[in-house]
Tab-separated table of C-alpha atoms and ligand atoms in Angstrom:
chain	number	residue	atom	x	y	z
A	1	UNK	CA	247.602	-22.233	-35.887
A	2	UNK	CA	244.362	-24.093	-38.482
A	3	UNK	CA	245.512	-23.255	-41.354
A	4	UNK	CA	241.531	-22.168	-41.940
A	5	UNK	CA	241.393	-19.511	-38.967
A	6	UNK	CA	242.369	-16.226	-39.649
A	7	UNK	CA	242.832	-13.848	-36.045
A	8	UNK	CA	242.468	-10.406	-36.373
A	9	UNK	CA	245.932	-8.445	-34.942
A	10	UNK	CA	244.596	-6.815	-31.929
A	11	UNK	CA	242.707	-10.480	-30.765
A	12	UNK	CA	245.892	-12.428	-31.405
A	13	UNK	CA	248.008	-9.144	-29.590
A	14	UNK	CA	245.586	-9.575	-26.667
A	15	UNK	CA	245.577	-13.731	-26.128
A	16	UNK	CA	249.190	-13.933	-26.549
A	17	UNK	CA	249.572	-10.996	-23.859
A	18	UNK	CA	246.724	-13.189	-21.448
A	19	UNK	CA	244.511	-9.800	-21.667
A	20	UNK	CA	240.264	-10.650	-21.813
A	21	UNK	CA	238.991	-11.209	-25.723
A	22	UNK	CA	235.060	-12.153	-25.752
A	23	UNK	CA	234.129	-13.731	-28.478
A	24	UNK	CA	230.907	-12.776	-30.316
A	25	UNK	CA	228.566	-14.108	-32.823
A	26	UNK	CA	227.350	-13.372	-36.285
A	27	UNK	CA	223.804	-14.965	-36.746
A	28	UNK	CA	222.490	-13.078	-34.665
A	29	UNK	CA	223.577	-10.224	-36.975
A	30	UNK	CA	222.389	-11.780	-40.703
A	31	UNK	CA	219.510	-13.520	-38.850
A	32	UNK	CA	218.367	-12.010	-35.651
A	33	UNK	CA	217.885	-8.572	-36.234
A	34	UNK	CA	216.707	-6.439	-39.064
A	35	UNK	CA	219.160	-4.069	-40.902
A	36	UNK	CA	220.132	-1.248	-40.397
A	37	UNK	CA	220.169	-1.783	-36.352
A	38	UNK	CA	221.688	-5.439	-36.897
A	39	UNK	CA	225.039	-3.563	-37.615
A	40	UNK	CA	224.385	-0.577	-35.300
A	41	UNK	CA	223.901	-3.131	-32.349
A	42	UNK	CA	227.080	-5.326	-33.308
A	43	UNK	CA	229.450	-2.373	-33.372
A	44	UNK	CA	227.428	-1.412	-30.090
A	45	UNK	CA	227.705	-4.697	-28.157
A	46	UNK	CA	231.831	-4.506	-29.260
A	47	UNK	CA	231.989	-0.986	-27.790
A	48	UNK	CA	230.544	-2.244	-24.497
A	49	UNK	CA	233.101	-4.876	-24.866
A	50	UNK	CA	235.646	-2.512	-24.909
A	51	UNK	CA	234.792	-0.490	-22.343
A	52	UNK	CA	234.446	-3.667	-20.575
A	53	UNK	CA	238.435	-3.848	-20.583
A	54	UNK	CA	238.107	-7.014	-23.014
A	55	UNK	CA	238.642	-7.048	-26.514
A	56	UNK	CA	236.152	-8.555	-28.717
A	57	UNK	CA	236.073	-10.429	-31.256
A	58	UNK	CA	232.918	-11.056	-33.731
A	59	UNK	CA	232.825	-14.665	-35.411
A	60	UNK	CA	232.275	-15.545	-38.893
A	61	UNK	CA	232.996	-17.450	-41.756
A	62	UNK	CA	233.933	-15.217	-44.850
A	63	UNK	CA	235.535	-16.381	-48.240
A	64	UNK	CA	236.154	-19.838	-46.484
A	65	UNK	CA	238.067	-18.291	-43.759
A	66	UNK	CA	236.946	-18.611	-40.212
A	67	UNK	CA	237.847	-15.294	-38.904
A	68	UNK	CA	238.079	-14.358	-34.655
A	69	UNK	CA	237.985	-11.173	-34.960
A	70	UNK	CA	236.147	-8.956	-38.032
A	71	UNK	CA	236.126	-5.192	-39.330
A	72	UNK	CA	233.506	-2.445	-39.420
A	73	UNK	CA	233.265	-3.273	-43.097
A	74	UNK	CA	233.084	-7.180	-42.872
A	75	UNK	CA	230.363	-6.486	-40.036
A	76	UNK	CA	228.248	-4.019	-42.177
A	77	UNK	CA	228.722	-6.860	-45.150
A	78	UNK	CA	226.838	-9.590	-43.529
A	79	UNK	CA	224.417	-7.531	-41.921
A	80	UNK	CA	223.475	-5.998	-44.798
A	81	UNK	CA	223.024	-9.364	-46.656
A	82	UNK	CA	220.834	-10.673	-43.927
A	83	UNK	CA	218.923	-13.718	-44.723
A	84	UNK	CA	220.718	-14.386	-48.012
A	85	UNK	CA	224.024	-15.638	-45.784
A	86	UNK	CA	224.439	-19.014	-44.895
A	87	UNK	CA	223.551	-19.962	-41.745
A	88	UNK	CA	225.770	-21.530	-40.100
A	89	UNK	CA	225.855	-24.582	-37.838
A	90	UNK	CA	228.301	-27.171	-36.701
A	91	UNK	CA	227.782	-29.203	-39.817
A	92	UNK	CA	227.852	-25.831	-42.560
A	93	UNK	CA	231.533	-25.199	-41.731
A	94	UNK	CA	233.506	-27.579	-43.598
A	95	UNK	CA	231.018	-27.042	-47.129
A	96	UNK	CA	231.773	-23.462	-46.570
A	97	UNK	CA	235.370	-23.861	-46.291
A	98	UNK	CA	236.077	-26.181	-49.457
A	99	UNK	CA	233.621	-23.503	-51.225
A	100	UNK	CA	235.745	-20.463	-49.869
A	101	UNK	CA	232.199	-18.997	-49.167
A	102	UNK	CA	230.585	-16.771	-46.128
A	103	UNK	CA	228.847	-17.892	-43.417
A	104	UNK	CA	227.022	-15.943	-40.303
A	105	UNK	CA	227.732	-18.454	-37.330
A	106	UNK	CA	225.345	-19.731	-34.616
A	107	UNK	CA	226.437	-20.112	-30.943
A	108	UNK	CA	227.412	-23.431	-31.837
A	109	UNK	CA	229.794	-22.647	-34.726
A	110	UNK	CA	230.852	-19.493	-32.946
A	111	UNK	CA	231.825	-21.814	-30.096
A	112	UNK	CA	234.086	-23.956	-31.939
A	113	UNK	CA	235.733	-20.915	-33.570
A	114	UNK	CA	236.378	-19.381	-30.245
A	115	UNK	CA	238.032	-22.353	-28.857
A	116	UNK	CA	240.279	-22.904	-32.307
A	117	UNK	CA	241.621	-19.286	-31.475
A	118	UNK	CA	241.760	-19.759	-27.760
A	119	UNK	CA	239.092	-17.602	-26.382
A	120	UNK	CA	236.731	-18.446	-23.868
A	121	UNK	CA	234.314	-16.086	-23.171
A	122	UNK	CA	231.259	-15.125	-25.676
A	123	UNK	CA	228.420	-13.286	-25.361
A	124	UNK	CA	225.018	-13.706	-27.198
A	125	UNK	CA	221.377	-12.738	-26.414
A	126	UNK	CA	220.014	-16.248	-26.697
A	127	UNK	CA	220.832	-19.545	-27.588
A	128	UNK	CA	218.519	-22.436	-29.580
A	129	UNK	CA	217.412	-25.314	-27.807
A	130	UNK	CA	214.683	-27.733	-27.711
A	131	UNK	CA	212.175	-26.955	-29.310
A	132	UNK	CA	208.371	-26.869	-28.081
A	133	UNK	CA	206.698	-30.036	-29.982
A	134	UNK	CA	210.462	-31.500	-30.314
A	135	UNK	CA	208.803	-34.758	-29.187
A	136	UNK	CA	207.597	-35.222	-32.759
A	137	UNK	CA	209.792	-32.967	-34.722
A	138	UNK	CA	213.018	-33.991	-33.139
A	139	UNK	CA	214.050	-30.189	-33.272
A	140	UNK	CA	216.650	-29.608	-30.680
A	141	UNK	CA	219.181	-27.083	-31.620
A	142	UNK	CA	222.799	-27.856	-32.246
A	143	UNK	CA	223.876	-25.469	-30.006
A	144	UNK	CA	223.182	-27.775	-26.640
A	145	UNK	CA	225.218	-30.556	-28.216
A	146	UNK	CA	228.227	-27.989	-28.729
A	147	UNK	CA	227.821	-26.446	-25.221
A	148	UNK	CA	228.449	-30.230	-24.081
A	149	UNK	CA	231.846	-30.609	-26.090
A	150	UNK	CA	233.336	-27.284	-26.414
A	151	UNK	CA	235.041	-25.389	-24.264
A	152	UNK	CA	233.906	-22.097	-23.709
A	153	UNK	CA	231.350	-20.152	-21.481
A	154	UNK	CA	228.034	-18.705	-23.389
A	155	UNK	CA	226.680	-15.846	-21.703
A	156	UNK	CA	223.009	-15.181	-22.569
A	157	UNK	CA	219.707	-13.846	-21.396
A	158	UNK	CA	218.271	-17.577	-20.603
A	159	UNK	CA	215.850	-19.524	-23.208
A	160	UNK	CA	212.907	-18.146	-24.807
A	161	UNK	CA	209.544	-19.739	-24.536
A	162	UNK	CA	210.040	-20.037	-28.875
A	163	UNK	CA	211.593	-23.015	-26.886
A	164	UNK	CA	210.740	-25.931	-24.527
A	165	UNK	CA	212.304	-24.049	-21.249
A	166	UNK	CA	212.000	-27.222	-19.547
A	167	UNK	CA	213.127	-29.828	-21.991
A	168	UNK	CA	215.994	-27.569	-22.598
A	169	UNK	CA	217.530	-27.758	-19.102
A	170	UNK	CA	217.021	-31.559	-19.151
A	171	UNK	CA	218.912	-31.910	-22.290
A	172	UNK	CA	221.365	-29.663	-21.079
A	173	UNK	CA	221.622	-31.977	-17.471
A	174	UNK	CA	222.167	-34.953	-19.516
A	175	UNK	CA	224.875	-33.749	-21.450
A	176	UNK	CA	226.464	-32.188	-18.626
A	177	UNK	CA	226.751	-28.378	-18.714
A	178	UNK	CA	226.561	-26.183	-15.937
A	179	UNK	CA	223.896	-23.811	-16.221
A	180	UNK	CA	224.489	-20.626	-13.944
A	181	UNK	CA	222.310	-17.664	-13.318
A	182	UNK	CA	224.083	-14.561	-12.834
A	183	UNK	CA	222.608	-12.942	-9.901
A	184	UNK	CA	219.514	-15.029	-9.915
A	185	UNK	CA	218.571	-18.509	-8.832
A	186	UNK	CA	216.095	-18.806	-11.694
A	187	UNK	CA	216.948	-19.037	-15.840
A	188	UNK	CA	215.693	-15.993	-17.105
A	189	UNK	CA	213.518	-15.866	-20.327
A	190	UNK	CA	215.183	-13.899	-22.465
A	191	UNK	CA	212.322	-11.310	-22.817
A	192	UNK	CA	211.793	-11.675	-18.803
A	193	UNK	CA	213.725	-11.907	-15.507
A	194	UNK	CA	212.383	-15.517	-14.862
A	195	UNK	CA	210.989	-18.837	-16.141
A	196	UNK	CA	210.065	-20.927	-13.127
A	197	UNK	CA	213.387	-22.866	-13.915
A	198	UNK	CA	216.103	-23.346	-11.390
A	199	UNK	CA	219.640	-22.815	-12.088
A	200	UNK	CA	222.626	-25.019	-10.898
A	201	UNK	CA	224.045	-22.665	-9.044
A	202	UNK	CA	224.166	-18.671	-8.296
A	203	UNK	CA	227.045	-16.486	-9.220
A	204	UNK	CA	226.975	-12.961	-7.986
A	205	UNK	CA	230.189	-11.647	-9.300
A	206	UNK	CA	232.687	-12.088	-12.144
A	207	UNK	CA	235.145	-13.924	-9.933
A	208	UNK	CA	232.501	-16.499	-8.663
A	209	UNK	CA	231.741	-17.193	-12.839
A	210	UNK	CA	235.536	-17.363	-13.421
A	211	UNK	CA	236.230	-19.443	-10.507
A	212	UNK	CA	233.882	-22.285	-12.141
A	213	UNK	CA	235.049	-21.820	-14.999
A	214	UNK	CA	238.921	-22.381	-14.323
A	215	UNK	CA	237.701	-25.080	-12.462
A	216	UNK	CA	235.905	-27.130	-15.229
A	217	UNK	CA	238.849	-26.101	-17.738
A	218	UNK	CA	241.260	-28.026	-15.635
A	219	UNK	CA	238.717	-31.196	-15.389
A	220	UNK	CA	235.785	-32.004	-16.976
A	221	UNK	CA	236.057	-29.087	-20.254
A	222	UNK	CA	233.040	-28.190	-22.387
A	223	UNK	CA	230.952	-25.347	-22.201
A	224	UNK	CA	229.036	-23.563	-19.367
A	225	UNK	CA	226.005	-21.682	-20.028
A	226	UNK	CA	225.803	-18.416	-17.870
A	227	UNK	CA	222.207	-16.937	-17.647
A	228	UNK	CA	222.139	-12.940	-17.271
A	229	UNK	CA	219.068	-11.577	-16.664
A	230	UNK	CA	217.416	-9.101	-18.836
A	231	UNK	CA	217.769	-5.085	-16.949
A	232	UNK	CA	214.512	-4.499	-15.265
A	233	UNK	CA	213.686	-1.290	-17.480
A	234	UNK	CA	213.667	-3.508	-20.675
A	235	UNK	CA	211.821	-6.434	-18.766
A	236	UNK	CA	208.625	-7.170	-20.937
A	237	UNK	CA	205.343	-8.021	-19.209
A	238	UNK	CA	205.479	-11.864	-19.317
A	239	UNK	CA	201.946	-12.489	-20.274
A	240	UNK	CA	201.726	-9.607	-22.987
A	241	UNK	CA	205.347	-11.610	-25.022
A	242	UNK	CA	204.289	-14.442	-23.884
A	243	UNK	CA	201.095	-14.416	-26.151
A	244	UNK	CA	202.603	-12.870	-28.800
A	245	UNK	CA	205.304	-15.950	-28.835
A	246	UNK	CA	202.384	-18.089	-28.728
A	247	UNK	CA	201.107	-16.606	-32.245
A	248	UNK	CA	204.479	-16.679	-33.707
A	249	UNK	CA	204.691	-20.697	-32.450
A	250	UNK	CA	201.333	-21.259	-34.156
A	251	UNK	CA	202.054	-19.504	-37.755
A	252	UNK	CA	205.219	-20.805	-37.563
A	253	UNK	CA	203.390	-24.858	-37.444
A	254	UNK	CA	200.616	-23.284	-39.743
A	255	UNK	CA	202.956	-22.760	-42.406
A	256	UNK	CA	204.735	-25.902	-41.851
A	257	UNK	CA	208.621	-23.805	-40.805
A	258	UNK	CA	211.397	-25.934	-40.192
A	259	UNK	CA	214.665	-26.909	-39.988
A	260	UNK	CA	217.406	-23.730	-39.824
A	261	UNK	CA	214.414	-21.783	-40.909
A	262	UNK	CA	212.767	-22.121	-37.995
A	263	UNK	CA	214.314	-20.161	-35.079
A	264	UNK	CA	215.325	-16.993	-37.508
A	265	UNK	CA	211.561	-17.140	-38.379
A	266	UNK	CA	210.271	-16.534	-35.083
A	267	UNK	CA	212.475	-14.107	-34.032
A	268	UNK	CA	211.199	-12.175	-37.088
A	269	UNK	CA	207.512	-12.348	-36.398
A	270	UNK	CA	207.421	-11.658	-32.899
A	271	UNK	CA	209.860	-8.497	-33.953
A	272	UNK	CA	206.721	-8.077	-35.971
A	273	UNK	CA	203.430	-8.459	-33.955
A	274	UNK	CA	205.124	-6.394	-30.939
A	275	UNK	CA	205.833	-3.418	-33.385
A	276	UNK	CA	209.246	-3.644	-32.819
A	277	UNK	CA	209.159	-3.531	-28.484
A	278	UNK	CA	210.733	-7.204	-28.046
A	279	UNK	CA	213.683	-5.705	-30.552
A	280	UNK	CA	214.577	-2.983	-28.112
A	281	UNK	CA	214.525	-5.666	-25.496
A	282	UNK	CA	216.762	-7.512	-27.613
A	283	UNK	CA	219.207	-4.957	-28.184
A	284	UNK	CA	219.411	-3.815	-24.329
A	285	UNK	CA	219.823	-7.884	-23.282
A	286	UNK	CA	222.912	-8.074	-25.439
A	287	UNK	CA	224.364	-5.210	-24.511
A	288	UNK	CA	224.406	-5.983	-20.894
A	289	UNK	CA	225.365	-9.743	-21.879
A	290	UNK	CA	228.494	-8.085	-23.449
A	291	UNK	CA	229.036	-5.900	-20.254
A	292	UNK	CA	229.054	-9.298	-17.863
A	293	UNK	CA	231.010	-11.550	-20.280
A	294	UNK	CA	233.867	-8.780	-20.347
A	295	UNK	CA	233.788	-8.748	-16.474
A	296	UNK	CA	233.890	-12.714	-16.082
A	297	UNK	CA	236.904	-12.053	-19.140
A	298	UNK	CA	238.962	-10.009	-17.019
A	299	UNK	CA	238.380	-12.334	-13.980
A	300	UNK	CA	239.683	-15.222	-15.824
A	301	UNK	CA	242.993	-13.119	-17.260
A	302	UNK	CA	243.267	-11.360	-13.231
A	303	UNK	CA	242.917	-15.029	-11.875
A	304	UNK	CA	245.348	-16.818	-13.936
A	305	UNK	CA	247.880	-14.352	-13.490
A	306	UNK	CA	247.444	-14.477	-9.678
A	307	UNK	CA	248.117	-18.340	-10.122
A	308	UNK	CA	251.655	-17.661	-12.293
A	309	UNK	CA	253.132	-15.130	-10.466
B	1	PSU	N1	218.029	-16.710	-30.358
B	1	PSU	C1	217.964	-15.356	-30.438
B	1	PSU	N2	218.626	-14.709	-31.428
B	1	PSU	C2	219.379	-15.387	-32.344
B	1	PSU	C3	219.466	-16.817	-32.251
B	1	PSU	C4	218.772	-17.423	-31.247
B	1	PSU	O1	217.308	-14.724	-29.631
B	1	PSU	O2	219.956	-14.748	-33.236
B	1	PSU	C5	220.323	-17.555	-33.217
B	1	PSU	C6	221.682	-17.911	-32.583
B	1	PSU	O3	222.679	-17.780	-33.571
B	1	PSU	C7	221.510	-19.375	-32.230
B	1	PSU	C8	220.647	-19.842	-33.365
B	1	PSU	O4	222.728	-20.093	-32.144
B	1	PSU	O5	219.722	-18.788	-33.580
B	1	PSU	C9	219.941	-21.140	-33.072
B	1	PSU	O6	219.360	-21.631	-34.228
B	1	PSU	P1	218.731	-23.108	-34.232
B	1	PSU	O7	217.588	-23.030	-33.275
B	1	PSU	O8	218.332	-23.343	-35.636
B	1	PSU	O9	219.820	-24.021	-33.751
B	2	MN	MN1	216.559	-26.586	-35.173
């Protein structure tokens, strides 16, 4: 095993057994969501995992360890620092490792954790991508270039319109990742069931995901993105978020944001301006996320048994 990656007992008990481990991530915890309902929703989103039939396993860099796998208290730790944890990216890990310090990790750097411990499913709510005005700014999130290289499947709620929708499924065509839509033949929005994007292709059950997935293991590798729609009962009204996103976009330029900054930002002011609406929305998307990625986790394990025995 790295001799930087720690696996908690139960994840390492699972992968050796072949059993369904979903893999999720920390930024979203220190970054996405305010505390106290940061932690509440991570120990949420691993009970759905659970009763999922999967074990999870939340992501993170603590003390220079990369740990698959963290406690209640290591969980309550980072949500309860918030902003004052590194984010981190791709390109934080190895400064946080020679500085034995702690690091919440993106979908990128959860990603690469995953696949160091052997796990292959993760669920999120969203991921970054290009950014609107990335023509000038050159902001395109790390995360597509990861998707591209690594090898495991993201399952999210689609892009945001924080983000170029468009731009973001070009990038992702050119560096080759299957985007699916779970149920739907459209990339949802995160906040809303569609975007006006096409999807590569439709999967309407765990076994069609894990199907693809085995498939692109055994050939090509990287990552697939699988797009789960938001449940209709959380759905926001697209032209209400919409405009809200809008004002977030502009104070966001007004005040010059950017970098890291920028994404965390934006997820904090529209929290903001809807009084707290597009958080419950947040919380619900992940939760059903977790409920799908378990399902395609299982399918994988059931799958690759069939194929051994
Ligand atoms: N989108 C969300 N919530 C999040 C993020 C994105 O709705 O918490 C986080 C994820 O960790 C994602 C990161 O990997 O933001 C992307 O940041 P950037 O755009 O700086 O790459
Ligand atoms: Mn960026």
């Amino acid at each position: 095993m790295n001799q930087y990656l720690d696996i908690a007992e139960e994840v390492k008990k699972a992968l050796a057994q072949g059993k369904p481990v979903v893999a999720l991530e920390s930024t979203i915890i220190s970054h996405g969501m305010p505390y106290p309902k940061n932690v509440q929703t991570a120990m949420a989103v691993e009970d759905v995992v659970r009763q999922g039939g999967a074990v999870p396993a939340t992501i993170a860099v603590i003390g220079g360890r990369l740990k698959a796998g963290l406690s209640p208290e290591e969980i309550e730790y980072l949500g309860k620092k918030g902003l004052s944890v590194t984010k981190a990216s791709r390109r934080d890990l190895p400064i946080l490792l020679a500085q034995k310090a702690d690091g919440a990790t993106t979908v990128a750097a959860t990603m690469i954790i995953a696949e160091m411990a052997g796990i292959r499913v993760f669920c999120t709510g969203g991921i970054g991508g290009v950014h609107r005005g990335a023509e000038t700014t050159l902001d395109i999130s790390a995360d597509l270039e990861e998707l591209s290289r690594t090898g495991v499947a993201v399952v999210c709620a689609g892009a945001k319109s924080i983000l170029d929708i468009g731009l973001t499924l070009e990038y992702l065509e050119t560096k080759g990742v299957p985007v699916l839509g779970y149920g739907t033949d459209e990339l949802p929005a995160f906040y809303t069931k569609s975007s006006g994007f096409g999807v590569d292709c439709r999967v309407d059950s765990p076994e069609e995901a894990a199907k693809i997935l085995l498939a692109r293991e055994a050939t090509v590798g990287g990552g697939t993105l699988i797009a789960n729609p938001v449940p209709d009962e959380y759905s926001m009204a697209p032209e209400y978020i919409n405009a809200k996103i809008d004002e977030a976009v502009a104070e966001a330029n007004r005040l010059g944001i950017k970098g890291k900054e920028t994404t965390p930002f934006l997820l904090d002011r529209i929290q903001k301006i809807t009084g707290g609406e597009s958080l419950e929305t947040n919380i619900a998307l992940v939760k059903n996320n977790a409920r799908v990625a378990a399902a395609i986790a299982k399918a994988i394990a059931a799958q690759e048994q069939e194929k051994h025995s």
